[in-house]
Coordinates of C-alpha atoms and ligand atoms in Angstrom, one line a residue:
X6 CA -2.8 -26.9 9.1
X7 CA -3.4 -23.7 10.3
X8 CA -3.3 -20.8 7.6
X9 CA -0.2 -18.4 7.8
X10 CA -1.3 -14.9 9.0
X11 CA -0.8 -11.9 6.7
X12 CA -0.8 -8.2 7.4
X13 CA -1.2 -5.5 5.5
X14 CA -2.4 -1.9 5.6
X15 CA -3.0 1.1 3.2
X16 CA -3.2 4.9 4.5
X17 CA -6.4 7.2 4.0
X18 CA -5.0 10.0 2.8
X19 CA -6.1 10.1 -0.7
X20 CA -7.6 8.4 -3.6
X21 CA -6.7 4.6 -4.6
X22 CA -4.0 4.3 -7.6
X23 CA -2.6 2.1 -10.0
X24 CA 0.8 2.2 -7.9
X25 CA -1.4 0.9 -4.9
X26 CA -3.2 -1.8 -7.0
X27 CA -0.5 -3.6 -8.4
X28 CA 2.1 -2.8 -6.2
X29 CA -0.3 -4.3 -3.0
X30 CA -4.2 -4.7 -3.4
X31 CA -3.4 -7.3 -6.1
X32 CA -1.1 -9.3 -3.8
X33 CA -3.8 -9.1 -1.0
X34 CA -6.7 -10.3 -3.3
X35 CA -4.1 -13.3 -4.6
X36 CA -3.7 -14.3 -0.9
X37 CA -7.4 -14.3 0.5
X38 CA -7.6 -17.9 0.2
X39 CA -5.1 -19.2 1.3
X40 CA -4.1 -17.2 4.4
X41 CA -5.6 -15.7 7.6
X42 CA -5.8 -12.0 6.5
X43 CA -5.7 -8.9 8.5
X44 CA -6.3 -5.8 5.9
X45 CA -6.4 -2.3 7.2
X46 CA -7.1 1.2 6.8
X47 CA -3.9 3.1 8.2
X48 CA -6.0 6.1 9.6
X49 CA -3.7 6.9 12.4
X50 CA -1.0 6.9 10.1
X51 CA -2.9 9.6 7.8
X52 CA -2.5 11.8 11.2
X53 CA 0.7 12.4 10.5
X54 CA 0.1 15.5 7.8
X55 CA -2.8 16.5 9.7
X56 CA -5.6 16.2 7.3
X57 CA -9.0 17.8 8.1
X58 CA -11.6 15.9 10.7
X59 CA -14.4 16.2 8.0
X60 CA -11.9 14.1 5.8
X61 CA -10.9 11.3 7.6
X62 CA -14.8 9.3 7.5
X63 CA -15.0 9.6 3.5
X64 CA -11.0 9.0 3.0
X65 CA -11.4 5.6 4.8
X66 CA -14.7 4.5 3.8
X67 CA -13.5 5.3 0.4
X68 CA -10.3 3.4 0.7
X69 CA -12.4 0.3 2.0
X70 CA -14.8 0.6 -1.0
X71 CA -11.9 0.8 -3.4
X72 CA -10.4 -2.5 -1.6
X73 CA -13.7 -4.9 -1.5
X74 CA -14.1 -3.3 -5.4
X75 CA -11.0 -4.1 -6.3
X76 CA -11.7 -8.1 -5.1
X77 CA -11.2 -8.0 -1.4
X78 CA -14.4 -10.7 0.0
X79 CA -15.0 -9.4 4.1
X80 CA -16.3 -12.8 4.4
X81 CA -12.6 -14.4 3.8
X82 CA -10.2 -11.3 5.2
X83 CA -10.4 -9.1 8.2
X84 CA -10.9 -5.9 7.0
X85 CA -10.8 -3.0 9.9
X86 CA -9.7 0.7 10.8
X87 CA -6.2 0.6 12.2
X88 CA -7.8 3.2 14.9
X89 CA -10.6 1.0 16.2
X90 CA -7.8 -1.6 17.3
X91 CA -6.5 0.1 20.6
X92 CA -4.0 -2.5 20.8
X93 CA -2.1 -1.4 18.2
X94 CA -1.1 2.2 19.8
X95 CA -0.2 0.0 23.3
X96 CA 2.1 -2.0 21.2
X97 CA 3.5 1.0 19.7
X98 CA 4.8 2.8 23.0
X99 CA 6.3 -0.5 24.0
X100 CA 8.2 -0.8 20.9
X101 CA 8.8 2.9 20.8
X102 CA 11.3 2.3 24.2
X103 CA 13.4 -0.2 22.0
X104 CA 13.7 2.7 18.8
X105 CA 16.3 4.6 18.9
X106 CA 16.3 8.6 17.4
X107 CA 19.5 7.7 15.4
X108 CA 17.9 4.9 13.7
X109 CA 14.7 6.3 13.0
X110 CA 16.6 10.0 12.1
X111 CA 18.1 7.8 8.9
X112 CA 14.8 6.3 7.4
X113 CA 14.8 7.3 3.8
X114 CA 10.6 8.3 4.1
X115 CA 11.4 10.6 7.4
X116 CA 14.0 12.3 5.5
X117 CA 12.2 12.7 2.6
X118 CA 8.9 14.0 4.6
X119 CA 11.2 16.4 6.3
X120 CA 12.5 18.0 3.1
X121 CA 8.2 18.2 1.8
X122 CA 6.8 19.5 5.3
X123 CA 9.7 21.7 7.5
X124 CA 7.6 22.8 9.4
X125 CA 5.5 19.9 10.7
X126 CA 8.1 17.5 11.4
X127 CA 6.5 15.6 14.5
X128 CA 7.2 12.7 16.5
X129 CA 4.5 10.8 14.7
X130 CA 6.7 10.9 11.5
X131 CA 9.8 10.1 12.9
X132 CA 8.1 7.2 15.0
X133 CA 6.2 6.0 12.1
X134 CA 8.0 2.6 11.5
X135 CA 7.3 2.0 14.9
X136 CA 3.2 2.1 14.6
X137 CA 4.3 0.3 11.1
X138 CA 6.1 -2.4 13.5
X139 CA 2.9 -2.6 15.6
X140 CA 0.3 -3.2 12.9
X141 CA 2.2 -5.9 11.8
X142 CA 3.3 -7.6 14.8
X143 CA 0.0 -7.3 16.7
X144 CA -1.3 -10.6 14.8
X145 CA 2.3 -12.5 15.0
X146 CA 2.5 -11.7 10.8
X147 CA 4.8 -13.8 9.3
X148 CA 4.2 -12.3 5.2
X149 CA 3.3 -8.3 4.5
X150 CA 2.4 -7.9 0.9
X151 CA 4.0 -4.2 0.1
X152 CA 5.3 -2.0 -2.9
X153 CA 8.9 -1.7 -2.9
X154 CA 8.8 1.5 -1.6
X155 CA 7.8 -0.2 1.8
X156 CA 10.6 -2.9 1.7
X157 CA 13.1 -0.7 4.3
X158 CA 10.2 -0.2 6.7
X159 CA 9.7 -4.1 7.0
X160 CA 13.3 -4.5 7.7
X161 CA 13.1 -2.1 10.7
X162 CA 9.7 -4.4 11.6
X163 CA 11.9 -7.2 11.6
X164 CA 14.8 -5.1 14.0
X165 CA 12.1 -4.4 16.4
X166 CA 10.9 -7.8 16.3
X167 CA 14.3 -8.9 17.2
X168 CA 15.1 -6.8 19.4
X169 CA 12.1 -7.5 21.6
X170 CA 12.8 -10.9 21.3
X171 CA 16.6 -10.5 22.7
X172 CA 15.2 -9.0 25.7
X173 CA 11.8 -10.1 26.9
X174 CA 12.1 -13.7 25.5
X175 CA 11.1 -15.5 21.7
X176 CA 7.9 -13.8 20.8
X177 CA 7.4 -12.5 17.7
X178 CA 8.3 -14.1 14.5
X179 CA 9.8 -11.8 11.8
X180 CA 7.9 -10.6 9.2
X181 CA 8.5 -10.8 5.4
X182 CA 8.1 -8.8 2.2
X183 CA 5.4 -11.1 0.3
X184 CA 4.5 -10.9 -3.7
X185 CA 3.2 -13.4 -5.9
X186 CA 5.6 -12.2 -8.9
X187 CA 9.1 -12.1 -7.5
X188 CA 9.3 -8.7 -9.3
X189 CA 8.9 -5.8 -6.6
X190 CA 6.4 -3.3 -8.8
X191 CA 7.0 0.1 -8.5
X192 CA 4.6 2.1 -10.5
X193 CA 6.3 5.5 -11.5
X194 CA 4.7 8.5 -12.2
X195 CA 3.4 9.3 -15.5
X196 CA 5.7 12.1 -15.9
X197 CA 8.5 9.7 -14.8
X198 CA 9.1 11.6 -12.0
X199 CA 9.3 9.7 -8.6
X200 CA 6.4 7.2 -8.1
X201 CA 3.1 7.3 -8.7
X202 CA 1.5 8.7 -5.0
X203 CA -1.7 10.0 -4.0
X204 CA -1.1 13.3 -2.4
X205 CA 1.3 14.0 -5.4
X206 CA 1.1 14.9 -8.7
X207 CA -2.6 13.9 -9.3
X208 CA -2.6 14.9 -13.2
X209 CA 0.4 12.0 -13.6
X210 CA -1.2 9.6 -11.0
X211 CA -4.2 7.2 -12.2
X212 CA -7.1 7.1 -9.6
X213 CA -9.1 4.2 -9.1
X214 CA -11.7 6.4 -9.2
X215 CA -10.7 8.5 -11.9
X216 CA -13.9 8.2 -14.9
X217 CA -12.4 6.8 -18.6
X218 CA -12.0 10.1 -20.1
X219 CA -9.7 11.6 -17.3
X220 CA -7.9 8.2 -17.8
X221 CA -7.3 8.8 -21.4
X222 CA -6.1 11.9 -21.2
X223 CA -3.4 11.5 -18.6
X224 CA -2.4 8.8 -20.6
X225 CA -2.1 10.3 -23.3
X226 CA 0.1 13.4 -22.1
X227 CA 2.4 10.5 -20.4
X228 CA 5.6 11.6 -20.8
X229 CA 7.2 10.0 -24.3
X230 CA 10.2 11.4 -26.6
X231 CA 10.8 10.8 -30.3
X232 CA 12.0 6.8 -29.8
X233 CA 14.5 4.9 -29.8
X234 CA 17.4 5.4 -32.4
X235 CA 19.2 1.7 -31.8
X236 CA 17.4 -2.2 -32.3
X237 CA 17.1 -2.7 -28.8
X238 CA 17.8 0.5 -27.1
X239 CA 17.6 0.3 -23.3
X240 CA 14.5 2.3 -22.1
X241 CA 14.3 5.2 -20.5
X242 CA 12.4 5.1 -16.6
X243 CA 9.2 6.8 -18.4
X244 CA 9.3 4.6 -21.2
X245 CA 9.8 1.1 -19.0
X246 CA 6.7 2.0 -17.0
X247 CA 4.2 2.5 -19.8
X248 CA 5.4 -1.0 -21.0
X249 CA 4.9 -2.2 -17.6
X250 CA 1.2 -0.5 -17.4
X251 CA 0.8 -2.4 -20.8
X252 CA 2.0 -5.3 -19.6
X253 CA -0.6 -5.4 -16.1
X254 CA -3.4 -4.1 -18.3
X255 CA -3.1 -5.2 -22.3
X256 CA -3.4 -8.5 -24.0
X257 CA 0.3 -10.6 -24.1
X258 CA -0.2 -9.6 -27.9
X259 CA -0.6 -6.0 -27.6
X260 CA 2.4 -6.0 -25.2
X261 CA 4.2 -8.0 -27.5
X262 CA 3.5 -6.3 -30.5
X263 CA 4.4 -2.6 -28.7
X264 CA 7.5 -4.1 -27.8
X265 CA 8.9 -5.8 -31.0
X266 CA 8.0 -1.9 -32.7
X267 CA 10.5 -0.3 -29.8
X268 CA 13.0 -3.4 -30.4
X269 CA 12.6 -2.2 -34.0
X270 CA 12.9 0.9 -33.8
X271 CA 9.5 1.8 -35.6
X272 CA 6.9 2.2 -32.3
X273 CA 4.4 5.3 -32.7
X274 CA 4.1 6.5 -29.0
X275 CA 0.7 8.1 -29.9
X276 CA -0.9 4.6 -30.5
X277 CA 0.9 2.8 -28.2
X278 CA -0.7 5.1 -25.7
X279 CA -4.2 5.2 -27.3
X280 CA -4.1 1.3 -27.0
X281 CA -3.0 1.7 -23.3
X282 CA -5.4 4.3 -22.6
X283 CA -8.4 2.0 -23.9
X284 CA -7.1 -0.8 -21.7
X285 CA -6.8 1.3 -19.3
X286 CA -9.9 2.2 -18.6
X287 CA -11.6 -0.9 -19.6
X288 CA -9.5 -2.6 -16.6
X289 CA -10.4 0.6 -14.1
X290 CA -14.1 0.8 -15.4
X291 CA -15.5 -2.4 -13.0
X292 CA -13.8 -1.3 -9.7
X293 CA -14.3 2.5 -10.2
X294 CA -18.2 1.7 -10.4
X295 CA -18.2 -0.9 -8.1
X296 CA -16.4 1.7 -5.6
X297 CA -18.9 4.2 -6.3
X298 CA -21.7 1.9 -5.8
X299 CA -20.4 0.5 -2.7
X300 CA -19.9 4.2 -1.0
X301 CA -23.4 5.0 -1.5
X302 CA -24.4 2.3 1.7
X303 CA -22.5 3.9 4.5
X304 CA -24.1 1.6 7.1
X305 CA -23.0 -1.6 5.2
X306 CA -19.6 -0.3 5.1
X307 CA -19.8 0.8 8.9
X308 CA -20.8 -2.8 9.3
X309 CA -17.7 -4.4 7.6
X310 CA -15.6 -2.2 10.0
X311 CA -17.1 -3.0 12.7
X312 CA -17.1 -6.9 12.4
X313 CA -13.6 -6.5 11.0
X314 CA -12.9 -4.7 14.0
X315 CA -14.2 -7.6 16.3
X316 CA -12.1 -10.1 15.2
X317 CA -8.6 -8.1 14.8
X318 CA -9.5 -7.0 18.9
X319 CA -9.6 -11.2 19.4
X320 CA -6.3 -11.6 17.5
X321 CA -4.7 -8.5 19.5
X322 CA -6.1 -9.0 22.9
X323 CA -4.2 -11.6 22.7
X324 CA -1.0 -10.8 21.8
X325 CA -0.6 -7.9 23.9
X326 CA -1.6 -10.1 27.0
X327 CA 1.7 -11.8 26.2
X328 CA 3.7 -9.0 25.4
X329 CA 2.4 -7.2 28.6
X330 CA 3.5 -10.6 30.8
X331 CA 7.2 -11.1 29.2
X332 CA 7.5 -7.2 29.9
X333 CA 6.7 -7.7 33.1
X334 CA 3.0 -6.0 33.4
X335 CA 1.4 -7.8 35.9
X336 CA 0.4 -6.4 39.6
X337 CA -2.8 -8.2 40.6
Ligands
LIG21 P1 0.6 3.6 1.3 O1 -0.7 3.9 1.8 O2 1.5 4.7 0.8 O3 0.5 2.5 0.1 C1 -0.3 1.4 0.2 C2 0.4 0.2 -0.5 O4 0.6 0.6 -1.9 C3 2.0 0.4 -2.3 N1 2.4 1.5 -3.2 C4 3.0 1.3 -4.4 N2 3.4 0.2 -5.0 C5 4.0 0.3 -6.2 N3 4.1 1.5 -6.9 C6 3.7 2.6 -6.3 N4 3.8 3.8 -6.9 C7 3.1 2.6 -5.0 N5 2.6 3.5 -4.1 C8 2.1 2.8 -3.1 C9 2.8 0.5 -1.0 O5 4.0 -0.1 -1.0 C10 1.8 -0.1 0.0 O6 2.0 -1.5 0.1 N6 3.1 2.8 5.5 C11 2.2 2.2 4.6 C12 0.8 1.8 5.2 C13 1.0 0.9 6.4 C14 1.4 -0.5 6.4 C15 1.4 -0.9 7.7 C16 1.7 -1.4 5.3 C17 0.8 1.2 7.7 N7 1.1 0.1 8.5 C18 1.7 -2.3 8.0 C19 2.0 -2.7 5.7 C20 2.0 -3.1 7.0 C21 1.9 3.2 3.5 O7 2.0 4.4 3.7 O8 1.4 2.7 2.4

């Protein structure tokens, strides 16, 4: 039986964090196995804020390292740059005549990047779903493991989808939200202010790539208050995601034990977060070093692109031969 095909894709436009670990690098090493995987690096998508030229080479090899450290085997997934795929843009401008302003006016993420950046709003950001759309449908994806925070863009993948398929003729299938736990994570920032995010809030975000020490003490200025005053009080957002860093990082008994004290009544913040903070950086330790090892050998990570990049071109030619026939692109 033929595996089902999974896409996925991460932007370069900062450093690796817990948010994009457990919210989708975990997923995509769960599923290496057992499906045909397309991984990327969303570097056209980083284009969207403009970042510097000199950036854009270390911010995607980085974000590749950070990936194969974090478990990702090239040999088993297809890991390429989103850029070196010029299929994907094609797709894009066909899908782009079936999005309309109105729709792509109400996204949550283009609002939200309109109130950050007045006075950058181009048509990259509002057309972003669409080049979201065409990642995806550019290998016929059926699953897309994402962080909640993705979930409304996958629902206007699977419009687009849809609507191509009403007027050209069944193509596409329409892809799904995929996680292993049926739990969307949503890492929040350690201030409890929004979620965690890589070109925010970097002294409440944990890097990948951030070294034990600067681990320990975010964590340790993590937002807390004086506890609870009921058995079983409900938790406050800043409180529910250190127990839920505890719960992806600590022993079941260290969780456990943590959480009967706040059931009780009688939990000390300051060692619940020295515990996390040593776990912590245990569990970032191997892929931060890994990372960093890995970024030293430019070639070999040039070479992973560029093989990556070979096969998602196979898997693409292809589909936009068909799309270009049901369109109606064909002269000689
Ligand atoms: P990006 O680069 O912002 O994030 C990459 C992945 O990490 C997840 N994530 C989080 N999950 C839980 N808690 C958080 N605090 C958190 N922050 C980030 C995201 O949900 C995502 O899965 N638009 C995408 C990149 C993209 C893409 C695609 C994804 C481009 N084309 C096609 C899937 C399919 C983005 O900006 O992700």
């Amino acid at each position: 039986m033929s595996k089902e095909i999974v896409v996925s894709g991460i932007r370069s436009t900062g450093h690796l964090h817990l948010g994009n670990y457990f919210g989708a690098i975990q997923n995509y090493v769960m599923m290496q196995e057992n499906y045909n995987c397309y991984f990327f690096v969303a570097d056209y998508h980083s284009l969207t804020t403009h970042p510097d030229p000199k950036l854009l080479r270390p911010n995607v090899f980085r974000v590749l390292a950070e990936n194969i450290a974090s478990g990702l085997n090239p040999d088993k997934v297809t890991l390429y740059a989103q850029s070196d795929i010029p299929e994907i843009p094609e797709l894009y401008l066909m899908l782009n005549m079936l999005a309309y302003k109105g729709e792509l006016e109400k996204v949550p993420t283009f609002k939200d990047k309109v109130r950050q950046q007045p006075d950058n709003v181009n048509a990259g950001l509002l057309t972003y779903p669409v080049l979201m759309t065409a990642d995806i449908l550019i290998h016929k994806a059926v699953k897309v493991p994402v962080g909640k925070d993705q979930e409304q863009h996958l629902e206007m993948a699977r419009n687009f989808a849809q609507r191509f398929n009403t007027r050209y003729g069944d193509f596409f299938p329409e892809p799904q939200v995929f996680r292993f736990n049926t739990d969307a994570v949503k890492i929040m920032s350690l201030d409890g202010n929004g979620k965690m995010s890589k070109s925010e809030n970097a002294n409440n975000t944990i890097y990948l790539s951030d070294d034990d020490d600067t681990i320990r003490k975010k964590i340790m200025k993590a937002k807390t208050d004086s506890g609870p005053t009921a058995p079983n009080a409900e938790m406050p957002g800043y409180i529910q995601n250190l127990f839920l860093l505890m719960q992806l990082t600590s022993t079941h008994e260290v969780y456990d034990h943590y959480r009967a004290a706040y059931n009780g009544c009688n939990i000390r913040y300051g060692d619940m977060k020295k515990q996390l903070a040593e776990d912590m950086a245990a569990f970032v330790r191997p892929i931060r070093e890994h990372a960093a090892e890995l970024q030293k050998d430019e070639e070999s990570l040039g070479k992973i692109l560029k093989a990556g990049a070979e096969k998602a071109r196979a898997s693409a030619s292809a589909t936009i031969a068909g799309a270009r026939k049901l369109i109606g692109i064909s002269y000689y």
